[in-house]
XYZ file of C-alpha atoms in Angstrom:
120
model
C 225.847 249.946 273.737
C 225.027 250.358 270.097
C 224.787 254.171 268.320
C 223.028 254.958 264.689
C 225.107 257.960 263.740
C 223.461 260.230 260.283
C 225.887 262.118 257.672
C 224.746 264.551 254.903
C 222.392 266.936 256.052
C 222.324 270.493 254.663
C 220.883 273.180 253.129
C 219.901 273.385 248.940
C 217.771 274.766 246.580
C 214.569 273.331 245.420
C 215.009 270.754 242.535
C 218.452 269.775 243.818
C 220.142 266.639 245.591
C 220.966 265.579 248.929
C 222.404 262.280 250.420
C 221.694 260.963 254.087
C 224.140 258.128 255.335
C 223.100 256.230 258.497
C 226.343 253.905 260.021
C 225.123 251.709 263.198
C 227.437 250.483 265.501
C 228.445 248.431 268.305
C 227.042 245.279 270.203
C 225.202 244.536 267.685
C 223.948 240.851 266.830
C 221.593 241.339 263.584
C 219.456 244.743 262.102
C 215.932 243.559 260.685
C 214.306 247.245 259.786
C 215.827 250.437 258.817
C 214.691 253.577 258.172
C 214.127 257.385 257.910
C 211.360 259.593 259.625
C 211.391 263.640 259.598
C 210.125 266.402 262.165
C 209.327 269.744 260.066
C 209.383 272.381 263.395
C 205.861 272.226 264.337
C 204.329 269.042 263.529
C 204.699 265.510 264.811
C 207.727 262.560 263.497
C 207.048 261.059 260.134
C 207.988 258.019 257.826
C 209.747 259.139 255.077
C 210.721 255.281 254.245
C 211.639 252.010 255.438
C 214.160 249.061 254.142
C 213.836 245.614 255.707
C 216.654 243.187 255.443
C 216.312 241.646 252.761
C 215.667 244.905 250.708
C 211.503 245.375 250.879
C 211.097 249.179 250.988
C 207.964 251.642 251.621
C 207.728 255.011 250.921
C 205.884 257.723 251.629
C 203.402 259.006 249.598
C 204.898 262.728 249.771
C 208.575 261.752 248.516
C 207.348 258.538 246.184
C 209.777 258.887 242.738
C 212.243 261.101 244.316
C 213.362 259.487 247.245
C 215.674 255.836 247.275
C 216.239 254.219 250.691
C 219.410 251.820 250.451
C 221.366 249.635 252.750
C 224.842 248.235 252.892
C 224.245 245.060 255.663
C 227.897 244.536 255.622
C 228.488 247.842 256.974
C 224.912 248.250 259.360
C 224.892 251.209 257.717
C 221.293 253.071 255.390
C 221.738 255.222 252.791
C 218.491 258.317 251.625
C 219.038 259.601 248.263
C 217.002 262.526 247.966
C 216.077 263.662 244.445
C 213.727 267.121 243.340
C 213.772 267.895 246.618
C 211.239 270.405 247.846
C 210.823 273.174 250.089
C 208.522 270.807 252.644
C 211.075 268.180 252.509
C 212.972 270.852 255.408
C 212.955 268.835 258.533
C 215.072 267.022 261.037
C 215.692 263.401 259.245
C 216.192 260.836 261.885
C 217.264 257.505 261.523
C 215.774 254.549 263.099
C 217.062 250.989 263.367
C 215.368 247.423 264.422
C 218.082 245.847 266.813
C 218.965 243.041 268.420
C 222.272 242.831 270.328
C 224.206 240.249 271.455
C 222.729 239.533 274.195
C 219.706 238.940 272.199
C 217.792 241.869 272.894
C 215.726 244.123 271.058
C 215.312 247.259 270.570
C 214.492 250.823 268.570
C 217.258 253.013 268.293
C 217.287 256.696 266.763
C 220.104 259.185 265.561
C 220.569 262.301 266.908
C 219.379 263.596 263.619
C 220.518 265.938 260.673
C 218.693 269.110 259.296
C 217.711 269.305 255.867
C 216.650 272.280 254.903
C 215.058 273.163 250.878
C 215.124 276.794 249.666
C 212.492 277.951 247.045
């Protein structure tokens, strides 16, 4: 069994910063891509940023230049540094990982989500 546990959400004023963290644990053999997605009320879940196992990154246009994704492969952890936050960044943020478990099965795993609220 594999778990993704997120932390770091909260309430911040516009222009402020937050850092989200997500740690994968359990019967993990390896992790391919990791990423962050978000879902605002009444909207579909959308990609925020992804990072491959060798560190290549991809960002949504709306967060480029403000958010930075990174990972620590030794700790099975992915981070999202969010700067210059805007009210439109308010959403529940979900961690995702493309995992191969010790049985060599491959699946996509999601965290439980962490709320980010940016006040104007």
